[in-house]
Structure formats: structure tokens, C-alpha cells
Coordinates of C-alpha atoms and ligand atoms in Angstrom, one line a residue:
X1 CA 215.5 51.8 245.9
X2 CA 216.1 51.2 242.2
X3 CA 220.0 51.8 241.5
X4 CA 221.3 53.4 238.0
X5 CA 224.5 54.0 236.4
X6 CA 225.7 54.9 232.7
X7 CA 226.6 52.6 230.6
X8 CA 229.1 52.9 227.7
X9 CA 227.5 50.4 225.2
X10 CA 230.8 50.2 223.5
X11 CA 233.3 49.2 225.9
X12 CA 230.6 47.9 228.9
X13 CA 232.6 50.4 231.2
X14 CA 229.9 51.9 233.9
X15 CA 229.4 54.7 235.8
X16 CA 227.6 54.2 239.6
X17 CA 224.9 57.2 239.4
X18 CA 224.0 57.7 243.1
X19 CA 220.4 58.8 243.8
X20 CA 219.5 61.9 245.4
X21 CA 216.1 61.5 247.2
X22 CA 213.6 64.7 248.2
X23 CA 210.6 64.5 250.3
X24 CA 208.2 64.8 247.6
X25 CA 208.9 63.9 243.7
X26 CA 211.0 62.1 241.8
X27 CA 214.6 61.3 242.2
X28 CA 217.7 63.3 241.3
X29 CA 220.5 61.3 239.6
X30 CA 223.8 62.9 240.6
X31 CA 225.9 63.2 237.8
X32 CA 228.4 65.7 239.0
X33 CA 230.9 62.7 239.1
X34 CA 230.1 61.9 235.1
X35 CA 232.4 63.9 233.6
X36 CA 235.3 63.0 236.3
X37 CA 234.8 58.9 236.1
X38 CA 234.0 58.8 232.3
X39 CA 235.2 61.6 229.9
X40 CA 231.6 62.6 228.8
X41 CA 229.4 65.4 229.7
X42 CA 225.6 65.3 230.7
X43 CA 223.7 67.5 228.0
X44 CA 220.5 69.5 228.4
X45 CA 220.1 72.9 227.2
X46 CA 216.8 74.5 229.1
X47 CA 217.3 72.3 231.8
X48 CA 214.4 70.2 230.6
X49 CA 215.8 66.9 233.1
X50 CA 217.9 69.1 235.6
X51 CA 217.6 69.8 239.0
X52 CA 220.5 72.7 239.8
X53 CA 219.8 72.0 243.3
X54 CA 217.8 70.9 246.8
X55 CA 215.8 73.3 248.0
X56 CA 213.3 73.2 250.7
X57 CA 210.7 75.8 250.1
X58 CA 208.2 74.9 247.4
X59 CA 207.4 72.0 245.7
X60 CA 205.3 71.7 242.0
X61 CA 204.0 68.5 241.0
X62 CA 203.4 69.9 237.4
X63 CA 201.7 66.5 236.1
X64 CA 198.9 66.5 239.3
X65 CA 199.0 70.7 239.0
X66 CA 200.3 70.6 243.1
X67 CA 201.9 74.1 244.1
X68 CA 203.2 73.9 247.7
X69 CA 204.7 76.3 249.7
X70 CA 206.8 74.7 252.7
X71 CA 204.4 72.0 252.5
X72 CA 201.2 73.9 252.9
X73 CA 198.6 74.1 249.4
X74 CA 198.8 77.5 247.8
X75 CA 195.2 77.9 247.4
X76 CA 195.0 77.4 251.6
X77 CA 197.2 79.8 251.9
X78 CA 195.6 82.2 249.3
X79 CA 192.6 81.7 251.9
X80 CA 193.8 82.1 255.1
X81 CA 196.6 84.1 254.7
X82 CA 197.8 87.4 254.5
X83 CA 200.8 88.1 251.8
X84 CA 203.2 89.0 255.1
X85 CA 202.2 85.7 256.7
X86 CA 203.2 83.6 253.4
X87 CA 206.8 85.7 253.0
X88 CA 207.7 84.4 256.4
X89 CA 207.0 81.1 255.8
X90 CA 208.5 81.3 252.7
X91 CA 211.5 82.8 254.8
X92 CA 211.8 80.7 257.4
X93 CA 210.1 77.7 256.7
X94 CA 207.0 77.5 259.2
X95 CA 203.9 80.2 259.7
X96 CA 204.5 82.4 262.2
X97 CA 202.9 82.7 265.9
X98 CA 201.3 85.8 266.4
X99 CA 204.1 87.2 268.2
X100 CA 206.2 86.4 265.4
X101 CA 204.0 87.5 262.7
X102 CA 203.7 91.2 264.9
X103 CA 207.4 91.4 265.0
X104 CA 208.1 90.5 261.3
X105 CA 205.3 93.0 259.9
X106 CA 207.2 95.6 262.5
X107 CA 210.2 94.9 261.0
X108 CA 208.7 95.2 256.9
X109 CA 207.4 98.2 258.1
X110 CA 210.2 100.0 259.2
X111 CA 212.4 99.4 256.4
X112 CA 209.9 100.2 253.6
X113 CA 211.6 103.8 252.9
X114 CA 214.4 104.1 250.4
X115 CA 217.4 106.4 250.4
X116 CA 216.9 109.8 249.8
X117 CA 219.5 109.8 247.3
X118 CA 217.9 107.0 245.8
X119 CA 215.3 108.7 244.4
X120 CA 217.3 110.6 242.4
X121 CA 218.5 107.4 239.8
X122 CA 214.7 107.7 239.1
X123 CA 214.7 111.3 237.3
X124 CA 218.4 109.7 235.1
X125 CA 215.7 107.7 233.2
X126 CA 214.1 109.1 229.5
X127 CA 210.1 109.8 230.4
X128 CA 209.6 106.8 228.3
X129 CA 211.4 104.2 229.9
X130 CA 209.8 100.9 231.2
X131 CA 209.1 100.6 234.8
X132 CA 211.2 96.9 234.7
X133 CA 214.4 99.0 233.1
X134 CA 214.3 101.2 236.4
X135 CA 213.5 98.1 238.9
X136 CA 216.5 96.1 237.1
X137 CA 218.5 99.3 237.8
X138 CA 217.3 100.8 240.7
X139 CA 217.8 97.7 243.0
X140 CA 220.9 96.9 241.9
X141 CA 221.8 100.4 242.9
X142 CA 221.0 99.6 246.1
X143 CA 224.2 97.6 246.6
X144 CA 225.9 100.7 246.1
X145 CA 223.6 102.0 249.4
X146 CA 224.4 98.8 251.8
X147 CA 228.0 98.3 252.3
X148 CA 227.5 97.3 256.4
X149 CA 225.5 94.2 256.3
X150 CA 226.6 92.1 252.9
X151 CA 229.0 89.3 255.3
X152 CA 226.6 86.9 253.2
X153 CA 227.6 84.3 255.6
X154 CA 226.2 86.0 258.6
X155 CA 222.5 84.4 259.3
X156 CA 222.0 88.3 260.8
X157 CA 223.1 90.4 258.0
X158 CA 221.0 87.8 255.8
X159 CA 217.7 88.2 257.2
X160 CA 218.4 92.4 257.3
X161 CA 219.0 92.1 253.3
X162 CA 215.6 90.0 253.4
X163 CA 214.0 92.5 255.2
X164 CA 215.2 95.1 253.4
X165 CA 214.4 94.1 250.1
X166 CA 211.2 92.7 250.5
X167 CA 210.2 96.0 252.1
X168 CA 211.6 98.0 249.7
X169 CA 210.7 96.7 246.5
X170 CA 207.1 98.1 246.5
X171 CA 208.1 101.2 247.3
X172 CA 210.9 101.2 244.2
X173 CA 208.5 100.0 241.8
X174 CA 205.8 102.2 243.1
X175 CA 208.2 105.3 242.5
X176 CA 209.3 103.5 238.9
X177 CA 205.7 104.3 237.8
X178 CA 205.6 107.8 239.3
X179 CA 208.4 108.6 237.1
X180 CA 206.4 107.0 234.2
X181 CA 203.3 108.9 235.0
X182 CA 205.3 112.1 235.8
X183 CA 203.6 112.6 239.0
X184 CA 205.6 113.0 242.4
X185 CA 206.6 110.0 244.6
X186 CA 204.6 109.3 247.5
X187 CA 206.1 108.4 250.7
X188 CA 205.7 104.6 252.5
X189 CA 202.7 104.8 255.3
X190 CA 203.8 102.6 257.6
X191 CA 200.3 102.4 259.7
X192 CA 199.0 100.2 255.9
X193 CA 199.3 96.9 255.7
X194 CA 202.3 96.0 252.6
X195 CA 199.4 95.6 249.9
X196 CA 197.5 99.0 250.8
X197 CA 201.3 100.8 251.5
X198 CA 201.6 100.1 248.0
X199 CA 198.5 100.7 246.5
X200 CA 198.5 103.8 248.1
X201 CA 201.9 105.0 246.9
X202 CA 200.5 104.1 243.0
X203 CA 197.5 105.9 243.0
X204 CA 197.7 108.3 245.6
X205 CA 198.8 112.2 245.3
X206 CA 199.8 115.0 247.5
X207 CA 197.0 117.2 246.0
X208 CA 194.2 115.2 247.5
X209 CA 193.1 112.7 250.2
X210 CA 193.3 108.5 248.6
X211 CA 191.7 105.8 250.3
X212 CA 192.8 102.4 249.8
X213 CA 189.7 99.9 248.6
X214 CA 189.8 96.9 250.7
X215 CA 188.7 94.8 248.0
X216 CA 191.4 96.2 245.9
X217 CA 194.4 95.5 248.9
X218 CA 192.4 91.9 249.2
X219 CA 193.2 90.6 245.6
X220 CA 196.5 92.4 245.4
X221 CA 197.8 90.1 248.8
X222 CA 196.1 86.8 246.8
X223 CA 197.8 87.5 243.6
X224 CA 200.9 88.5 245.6
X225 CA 200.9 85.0 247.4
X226 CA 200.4 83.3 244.4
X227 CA 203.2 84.8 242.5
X228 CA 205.4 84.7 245.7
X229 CA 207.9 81.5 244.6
X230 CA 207.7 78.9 241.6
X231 CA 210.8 76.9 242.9
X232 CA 213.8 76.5 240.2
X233 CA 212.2 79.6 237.5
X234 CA 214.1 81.2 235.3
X235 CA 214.6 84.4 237.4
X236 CA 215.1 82.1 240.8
X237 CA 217.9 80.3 239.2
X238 CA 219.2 83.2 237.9
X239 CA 219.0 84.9 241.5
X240 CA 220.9 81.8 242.7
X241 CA 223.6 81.5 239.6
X242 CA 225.0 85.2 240.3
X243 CA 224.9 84.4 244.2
X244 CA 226.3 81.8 244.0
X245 CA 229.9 83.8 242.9
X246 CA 229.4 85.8 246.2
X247 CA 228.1 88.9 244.7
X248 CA 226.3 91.5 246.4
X249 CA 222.8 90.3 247.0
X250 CA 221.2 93.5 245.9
X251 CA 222.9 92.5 242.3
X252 CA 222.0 88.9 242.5
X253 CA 218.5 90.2 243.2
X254 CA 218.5 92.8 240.0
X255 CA 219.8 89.8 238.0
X256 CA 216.7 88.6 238.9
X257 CA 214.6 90.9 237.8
X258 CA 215.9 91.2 234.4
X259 CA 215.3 87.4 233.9
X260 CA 211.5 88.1 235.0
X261 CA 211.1 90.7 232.1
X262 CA 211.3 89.0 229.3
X263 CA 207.9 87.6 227.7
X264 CA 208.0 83.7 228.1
X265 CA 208.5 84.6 231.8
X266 CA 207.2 87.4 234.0
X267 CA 206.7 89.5 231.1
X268 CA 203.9 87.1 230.0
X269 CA 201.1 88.7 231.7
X270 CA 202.1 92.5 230.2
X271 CA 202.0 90.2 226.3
X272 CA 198.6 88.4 227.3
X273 CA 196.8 91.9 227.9
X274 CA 198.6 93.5 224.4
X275 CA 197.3 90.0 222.4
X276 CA 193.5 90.7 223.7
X277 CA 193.9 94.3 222.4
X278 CA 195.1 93.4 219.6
X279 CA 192.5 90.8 218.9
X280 CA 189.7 93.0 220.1
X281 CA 186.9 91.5 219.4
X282 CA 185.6 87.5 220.2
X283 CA 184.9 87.7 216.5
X284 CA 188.3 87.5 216.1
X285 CA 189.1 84.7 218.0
X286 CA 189.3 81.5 216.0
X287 CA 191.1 83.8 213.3
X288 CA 194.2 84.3 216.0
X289 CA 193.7 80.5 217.0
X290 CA 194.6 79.9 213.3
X291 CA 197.7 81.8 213.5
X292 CA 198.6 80.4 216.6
X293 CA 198.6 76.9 215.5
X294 CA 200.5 77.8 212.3
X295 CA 204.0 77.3 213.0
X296 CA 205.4 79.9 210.5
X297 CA 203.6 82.5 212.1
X298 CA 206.2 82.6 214.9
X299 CA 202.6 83.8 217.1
X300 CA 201.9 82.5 220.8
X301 CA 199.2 82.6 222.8
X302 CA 200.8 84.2 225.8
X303 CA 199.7 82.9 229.4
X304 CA 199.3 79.6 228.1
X305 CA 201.7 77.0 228.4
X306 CA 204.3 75.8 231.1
X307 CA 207.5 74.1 231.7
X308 CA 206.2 72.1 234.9
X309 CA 202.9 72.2 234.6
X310 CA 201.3 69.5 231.8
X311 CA 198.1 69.6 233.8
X312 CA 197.1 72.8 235.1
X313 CA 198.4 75.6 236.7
X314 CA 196.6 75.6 240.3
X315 CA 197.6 79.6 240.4
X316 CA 195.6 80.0 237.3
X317 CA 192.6 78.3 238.6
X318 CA 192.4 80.4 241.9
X319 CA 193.3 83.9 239.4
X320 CA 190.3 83.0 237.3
X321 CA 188.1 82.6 239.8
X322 CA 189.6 85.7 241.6
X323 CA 189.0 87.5 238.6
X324 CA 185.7 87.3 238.7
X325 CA 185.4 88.3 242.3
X326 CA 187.2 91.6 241.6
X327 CA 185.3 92.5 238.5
X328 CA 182.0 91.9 240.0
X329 CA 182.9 93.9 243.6
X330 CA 184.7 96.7 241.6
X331 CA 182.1 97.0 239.6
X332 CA 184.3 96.5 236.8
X333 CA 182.7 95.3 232.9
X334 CA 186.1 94.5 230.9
X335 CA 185.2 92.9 228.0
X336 CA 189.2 91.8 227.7
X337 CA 187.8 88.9 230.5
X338 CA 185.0 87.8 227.9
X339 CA 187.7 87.1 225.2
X340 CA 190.2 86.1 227.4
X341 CA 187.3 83.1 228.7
X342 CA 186.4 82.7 225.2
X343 CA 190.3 81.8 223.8
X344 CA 190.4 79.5 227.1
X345 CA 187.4 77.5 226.1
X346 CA 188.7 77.2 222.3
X347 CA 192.2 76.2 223.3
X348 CA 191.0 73.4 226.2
X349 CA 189.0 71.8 223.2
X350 CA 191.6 72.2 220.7
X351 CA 193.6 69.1 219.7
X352 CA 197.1 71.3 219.3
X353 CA 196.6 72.5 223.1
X354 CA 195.5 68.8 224.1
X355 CA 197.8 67.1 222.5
X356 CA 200.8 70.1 224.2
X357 CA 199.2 69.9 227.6
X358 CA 198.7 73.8 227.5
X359 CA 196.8 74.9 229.7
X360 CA 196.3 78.9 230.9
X361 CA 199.0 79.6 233.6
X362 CA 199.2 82.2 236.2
X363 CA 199.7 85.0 233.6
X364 CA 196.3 84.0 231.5
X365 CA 194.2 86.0 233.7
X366 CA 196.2 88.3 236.3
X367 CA 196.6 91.6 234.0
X368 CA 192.9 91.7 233.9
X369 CA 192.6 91.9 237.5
X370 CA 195.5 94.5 237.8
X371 CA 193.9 96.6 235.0
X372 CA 190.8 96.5 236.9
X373 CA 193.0 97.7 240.2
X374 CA 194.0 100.4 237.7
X375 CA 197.6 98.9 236.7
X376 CA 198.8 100.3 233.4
X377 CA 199.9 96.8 231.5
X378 CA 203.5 98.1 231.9
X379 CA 203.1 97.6 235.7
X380 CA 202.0 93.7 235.5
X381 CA 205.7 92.6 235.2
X382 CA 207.0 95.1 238.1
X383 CA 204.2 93.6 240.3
X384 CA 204.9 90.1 239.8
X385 CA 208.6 91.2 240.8
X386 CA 207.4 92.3 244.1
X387 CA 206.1 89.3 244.9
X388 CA 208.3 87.5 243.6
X389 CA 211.2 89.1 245.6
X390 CA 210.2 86.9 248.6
X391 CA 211.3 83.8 246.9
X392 CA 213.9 85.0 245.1
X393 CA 215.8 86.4 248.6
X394 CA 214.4 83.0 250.3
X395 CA 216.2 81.1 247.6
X396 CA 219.6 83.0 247.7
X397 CA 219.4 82.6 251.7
X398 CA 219.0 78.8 251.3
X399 CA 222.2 78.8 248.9
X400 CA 223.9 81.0 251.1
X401 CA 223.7 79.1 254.0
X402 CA 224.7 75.3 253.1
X403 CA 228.3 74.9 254.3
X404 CA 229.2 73.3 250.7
X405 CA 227.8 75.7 248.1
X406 CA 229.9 76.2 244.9
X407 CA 229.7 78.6 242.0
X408 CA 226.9 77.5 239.2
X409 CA 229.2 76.9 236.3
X410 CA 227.6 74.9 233.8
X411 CA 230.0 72.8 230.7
X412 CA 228.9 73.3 227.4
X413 CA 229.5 71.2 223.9
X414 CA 231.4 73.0 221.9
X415 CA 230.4 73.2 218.6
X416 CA 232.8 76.4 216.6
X417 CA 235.7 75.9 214.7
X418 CA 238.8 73.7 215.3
X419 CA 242.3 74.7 216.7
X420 CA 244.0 76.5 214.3
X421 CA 246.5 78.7 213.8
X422 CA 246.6 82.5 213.6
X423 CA 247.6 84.0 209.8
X424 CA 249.4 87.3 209.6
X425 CA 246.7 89.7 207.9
X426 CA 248.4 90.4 205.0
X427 CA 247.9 86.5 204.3
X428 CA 243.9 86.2 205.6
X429 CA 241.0 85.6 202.8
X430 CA 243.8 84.7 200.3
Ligands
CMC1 N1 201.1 78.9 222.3 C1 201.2 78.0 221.3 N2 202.0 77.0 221.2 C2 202.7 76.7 222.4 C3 202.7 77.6 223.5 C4 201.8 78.7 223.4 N3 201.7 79.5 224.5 N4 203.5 77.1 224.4 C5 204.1 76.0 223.9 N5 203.6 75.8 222.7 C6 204.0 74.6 221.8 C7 205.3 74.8 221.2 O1 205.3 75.5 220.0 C8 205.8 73.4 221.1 O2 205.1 72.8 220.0 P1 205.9 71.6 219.1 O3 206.1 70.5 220.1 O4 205.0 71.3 218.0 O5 207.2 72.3 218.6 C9 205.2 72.7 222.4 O6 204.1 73.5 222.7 C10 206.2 72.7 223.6 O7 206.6 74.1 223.8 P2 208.0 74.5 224.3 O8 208.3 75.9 223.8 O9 209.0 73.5 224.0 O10 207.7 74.5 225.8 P3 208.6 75.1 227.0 O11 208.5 74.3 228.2 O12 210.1 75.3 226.5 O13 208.1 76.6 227.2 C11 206.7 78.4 227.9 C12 207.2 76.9 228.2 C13 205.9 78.9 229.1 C14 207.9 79.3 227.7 C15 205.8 78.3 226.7 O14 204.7 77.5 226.9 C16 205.3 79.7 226.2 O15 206.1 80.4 225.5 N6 204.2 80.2 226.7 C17 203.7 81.5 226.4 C18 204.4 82.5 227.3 C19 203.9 82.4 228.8 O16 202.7 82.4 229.0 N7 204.8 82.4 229.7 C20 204.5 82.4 231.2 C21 204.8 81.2 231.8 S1 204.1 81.0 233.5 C22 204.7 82.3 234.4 C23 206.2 82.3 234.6 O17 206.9 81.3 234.5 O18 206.7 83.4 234.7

């Protein structure tokens, strides 16, 4: 195996970088012994070269556009999998027997109601305030509800938090959008599978019987699978940074959440469905391009673009496709998916997006689909955090558990002002 090391060009002193090898992907260089053995830091802001980690759970290969959950492709799993089956794996590293499947979905079940007192943070909230605001809020409320099982370092009180939260999420961000909407919270029903439990508490009302579509339930699990873990994201690592000081995992978990909102993450797929309104019409679309590519205009086109990815993103492939599906069985004429196709086709043969590698990613065409479920585009984010909750409490488990884990606390250049002195006031500005 090819060795490296760091070499001060000036004095020929070197530094021994040992490698740090993973099943899949390229090597990690350990440099946590840089700063000890030579005086300098290793410098990169947005993490561009930086693993923060080893980590077991998924793997991206963003050049080849490879999304792997413990191994297995995302799209197989999208196929023959329900979104219960994948959050095990995720959990606990293998797909479950039957028997095992039985007594995890048992388990989700039973823990999908919140605290009665709960529900009351809800009604604290102004009428107008966005359904991520309460998620942030609400769940890390809930470490004021769970006192008994937060021994982080017991494997037992680990997978109850897991449980927990996974079960509960829907139901909190179901009851975040009844507050929005100003109509009553509806009650878990534990006899649904998780994607009709929460469909059902959306869109259903005490006034009248509501029957869960199938087809609806059926994309909500696939987009729910393929929004279930990204590996090191922003909101991930986030999740791991504040659990790694020991906190409560409830607040780790709300830390989490607020990292999802903001647009060049989660919140991407509540911007993509706000840019096609705004654009309107495919008559409009090369004028947008325009602006895009015009670097004063400070304008994106949101759901394009990734980090990892500098091929394509396989989630985005399978959402497009599942778009189509849904419209077609729902019955559903949006003319949002004609323009969203038509700025895909423009961008894939533009020379800005070519020579970028941006491609649409998992955000490009998933509001469409939840608008066609009946979403309002203030929900997409809060739905992406439900799924997302399985990695993020997979992740913090993982951390948890290795015998040796310290508390992310990154260096930094320093670039204000020198040491000085302090100067009695009267004497400042003279
Ligand atoms: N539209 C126009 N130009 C773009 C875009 C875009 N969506 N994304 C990147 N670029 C350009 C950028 O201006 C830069 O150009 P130049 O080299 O001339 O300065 C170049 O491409 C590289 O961009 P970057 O900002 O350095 O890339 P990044 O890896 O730091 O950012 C990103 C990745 C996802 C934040 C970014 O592509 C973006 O803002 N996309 C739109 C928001 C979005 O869809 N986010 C969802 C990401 S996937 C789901 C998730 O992670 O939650």
C-alpha cells in the first residue's frame, strides 16, 4: 500500500501519515498526529477532503453515482423493501428475518404516541410558524420527557431512544402541520403501517372517515428509503458533533434537524418547488437559466448540484422516475413536472452544468411528488426529517458505541487581531 507523510520543504523534516483503509473508497490519511509531531494544522473549511470519521452504514461513491445502504444498492432496496425493513438495516446492520422484522414493526408501533403534555408546546407557537421551527423544538423537548433511559452507553437504553424517536417523529411533524393548518391533531393508528400512520394523521379529521391511498403510502415508503441516510451530511455530522459531548440524544437529534432546514440542505426541495412557481411558465425557462449562470445574480437552481455526487445522484434517478408513476396513478396533471423536466434537459446540455458536474439531486424532483400526495411545500423539509431520523439516530448509536470516541472539536486559523493590550476608555479612539 502506497505510504505518505508531510513534508516540510524547508527544513526536509517529515511527518509519517498512517493510512486508514475502509471496505469501499479511498483512503483516509490520519492526521490527528499533525499538529502534535509538527506545529502545523491541516486546513479545510467545508470539509471538502475530510472524513470526521469510520462509519459502517452507507457508502456513496459520488464519481460512479453508488448509494449503499449496509452494502445493499438503494434502488434494490427502494424495490423490495418496505421503509421499516430499511430503518433496521440501517440500525443494526443486516435485513431482518421475519421474526425480526414482526418484532421491530411491534415495537415502532407501540411507541408512536407522544406525551400528552407534549402536545401542548404545539399551541406556544404563532399560527404562522414553520412546521421545521416546531420539529427543531418540539423534539428537543423531548429530552425534557425521557430522563430514565439516556445511560448513552447502555446498548438497551440506545435502541429504546431509537425506537422512540423513529416512532415518534411522524407523529410530531404530523401534529406540527395540524397546528399550521389549525385543525385538531389526530391520534397514531397503530393497526397502519408507519407511511399510512402518517398519512393518515396529515390528512385525516375527526369529522369524517379518511382512507389511506395505497399508492400514496407506496411512494411515501420509497421516498422515505431514499432519504433514510446520506453518510457524513451536514445534519448527520451535526447529530454526531453535539453527541459526541454526551448530550441528551433527543438534543443531539434537534440539532439535527435545524442543520436539515436550511436551503443548500434539506430545505432544498421546499426552494426547488418556490423557484418553479416563481418561474411559472416553460417560457420562462432559459430567461432563469441566464440568471442562474450569472454570477452577480447570487440565483441557484435549487435541487441541483452536490458535494459527493459529480455524476449523478442515483436517488434522483429513482425520484424522477417515481414521479411519474405517482402522477400518472393519482391522476395528477402538474405542470410544475413539465418545467421541472424542461430546466433538467437545459441544464444536462449546458456547458456551466457540464463543466460543474451538476446534476439534479434527490431534491430536484421530490416536492412534486409530495405536492401531488397533498404536502403543502412547507412540509417537504419536515418529511425529509422523518426519514432522515433513521440515520441520524443510527449514526449517533455508532459513535456512541466505539470504546474510544472523543468530543468533535475542530482547530481553526486564526485570522483577528494581535495580542494587545486593553486601554482605559477614557484613552480608546484617541
Ligand atoms: N446552481 C448553479 N450553480 C451551482 C449550483 C447550482 N445549484 N451548485 C453549484 N454551483 C456552482 C457554484 O456556483 C460553483 O461555481 P464556480 O466554481 O464557478 O464558483 C460550483 O458550481 C461549485 O459549487 P460549490 O458551491 O462550491 O459546491 P458545494 O459542493 O460547496 O455545494 C451544494 C453543494 C449542494 C450546496 C450546491 O450544489 C447547491 O447550493 N445546490 C443547490 C441547493 C441544493 O439543491 N441542495 C440540496 C443538496 S442534495 C440534498 C441534501 O444534501 O440535503
Amino acid at each position: 500500500m502506497a505510504r505518505y507523510s508531510l513534508l516540510n520543504e524547508d527544513t526536509g523534516e517529515k511527518v509519517e501519515l498512517p493510512s486508514v483503509s475502509g471496505t469501499l473508497g479511498p483512503v483516509g490519511l490520519d492526521v490527528g498526529k499533525v499538529y502534535g509531531n509538527s506545529g502545523v494544522f491541516t486546513y479545510d473549511p467545508g470539509f471538502s477532503s475530510t472524513c470526521s470519521t469510520q462509519s459502517a452504514i452507507t457508502y456513496i461513491d459520488g464519481d460512479a453515482g453508488v448509494l449503499l445502504y449496509r452494502g445493499y444498492p438503494v434502488d434494490q432496496l427502494a424495490k423490495h423493501c418496505s421503509f421499516i425493513e430499511v430503518a433496521y438495516l440501517i440500525l443494526n446492520g443486516e435485513l431482518p428475518t421475519a421474526d425480526q422484522l414482526e418484532a421491530f414493526d411491534q415495537s415502532i408501533r407501540r411507541h408512536t404516541m407522544i406525551n400528552e403534555n407534549l402536545k401542548s408546546f404545539f399551541g406556544g407557537f404563532r399560527y404562522d410558524a414553520h412546521p421545521m421551527a416546531m420539529l427543531t423544538g418540539v423534539v428537543g423537548s423531548l429530552s425534557a420527557f425521557y430522563h430514565d433511559t439516556t445511560n448513552n452507553k447502555d446498548p438497551k437504553h440506545r435502541e429504546i431512544f431509537a425506537h422512540r424517536m423513529i416512532a415518534k417523529i411522524p407523529t410530531i411533524a404530523a401534529a406540527a402541520y395540524k397546528r399550521y393548518a389549525g385543525q385538531p391533531f389526530m391520534y397514531p393508528q397503530n393497526h397502519l403501517d408507519y407511511s399510512s400512520n402518517f398519512l393518515n394523521m396529515m390528512f385525516s379529521v375527526p369529522a369524517e372517515p379518511y382512507h389511506v391511498n395505497p399508492v400514496a403510502a407506496k411512494a411515501l415508503d420509497v421516498l422515505f428509503i431514499l432519504h433514510a441516510d446520506h453518510e457524513q451530511n451536514a445534519s448527520t455530522s451535526t447529530v454526531r458533533m453535539a453527541g459526541s459531548t454526551g448530550t441528551n440524544p433527543y438534543a443531539a437529534m434537534a440539532s439535527g434537524i435545524a442543520a436539515l432546514w436550511g436551503p443548500a440542505h434539506g430545505g432544498a426541495n421546499e426552494a426547488v418547488l418556490k423557484m418553479l412557481g416563481e418561474i411559472g411558465d416553460v417560457k420562462n425557462v432559459q430567461g432563469f437559466m441566464d440568471k442562474v449562470k450569472d454570477k452577480n445574480s447570487g440565483v441557484r437552481l435549487m435541487g441541483f448540484g452536490h458535494r459527493v455526487y459529480k455524476n449523478f445522484d442515483p436517488r434522483a434517478t429513482i425520484i424522477r422516475d417515481e414521479c411519474h408513476k405517482v402522477l400518472k396513478a393519482l391522476n395528477v396533471d402538474d405542470p410544475k413536472l413539465e418545467l421541472a423536466m424542461k430546466l433538467e434537459e437545459i441544464a444536462l446540455s449546458d456547458d456551466y452544468f457540464k463543466e460543474r458536474k451538476l446534476y439534479p439531486n434527490v431534491d430536484f424532483y421530490s416536492g412534486i411528488i409530495y405536492s401531488a400526495l397533498g404536502f403543502p411545500v412547507n412540509m417537504f423539509t419536515p418529511m425529509f426529517a422523518v426519514a432522515r431520523t433513521v440515520g441520524w439516530v443510527a449514526h449517533w448509536s455508532e459513535m456512541i458505541a466505539e470504546p474510544g470516541m472523543r468530543i468533535a472539536r475542530p482547530r481553526q486559523v486564526y485570522v483577528g487581531a494581535d495580542a494587545r493590550d486593553v486601554q482605559p476608555l477614557a484613552s480608546r479612539g484617541a
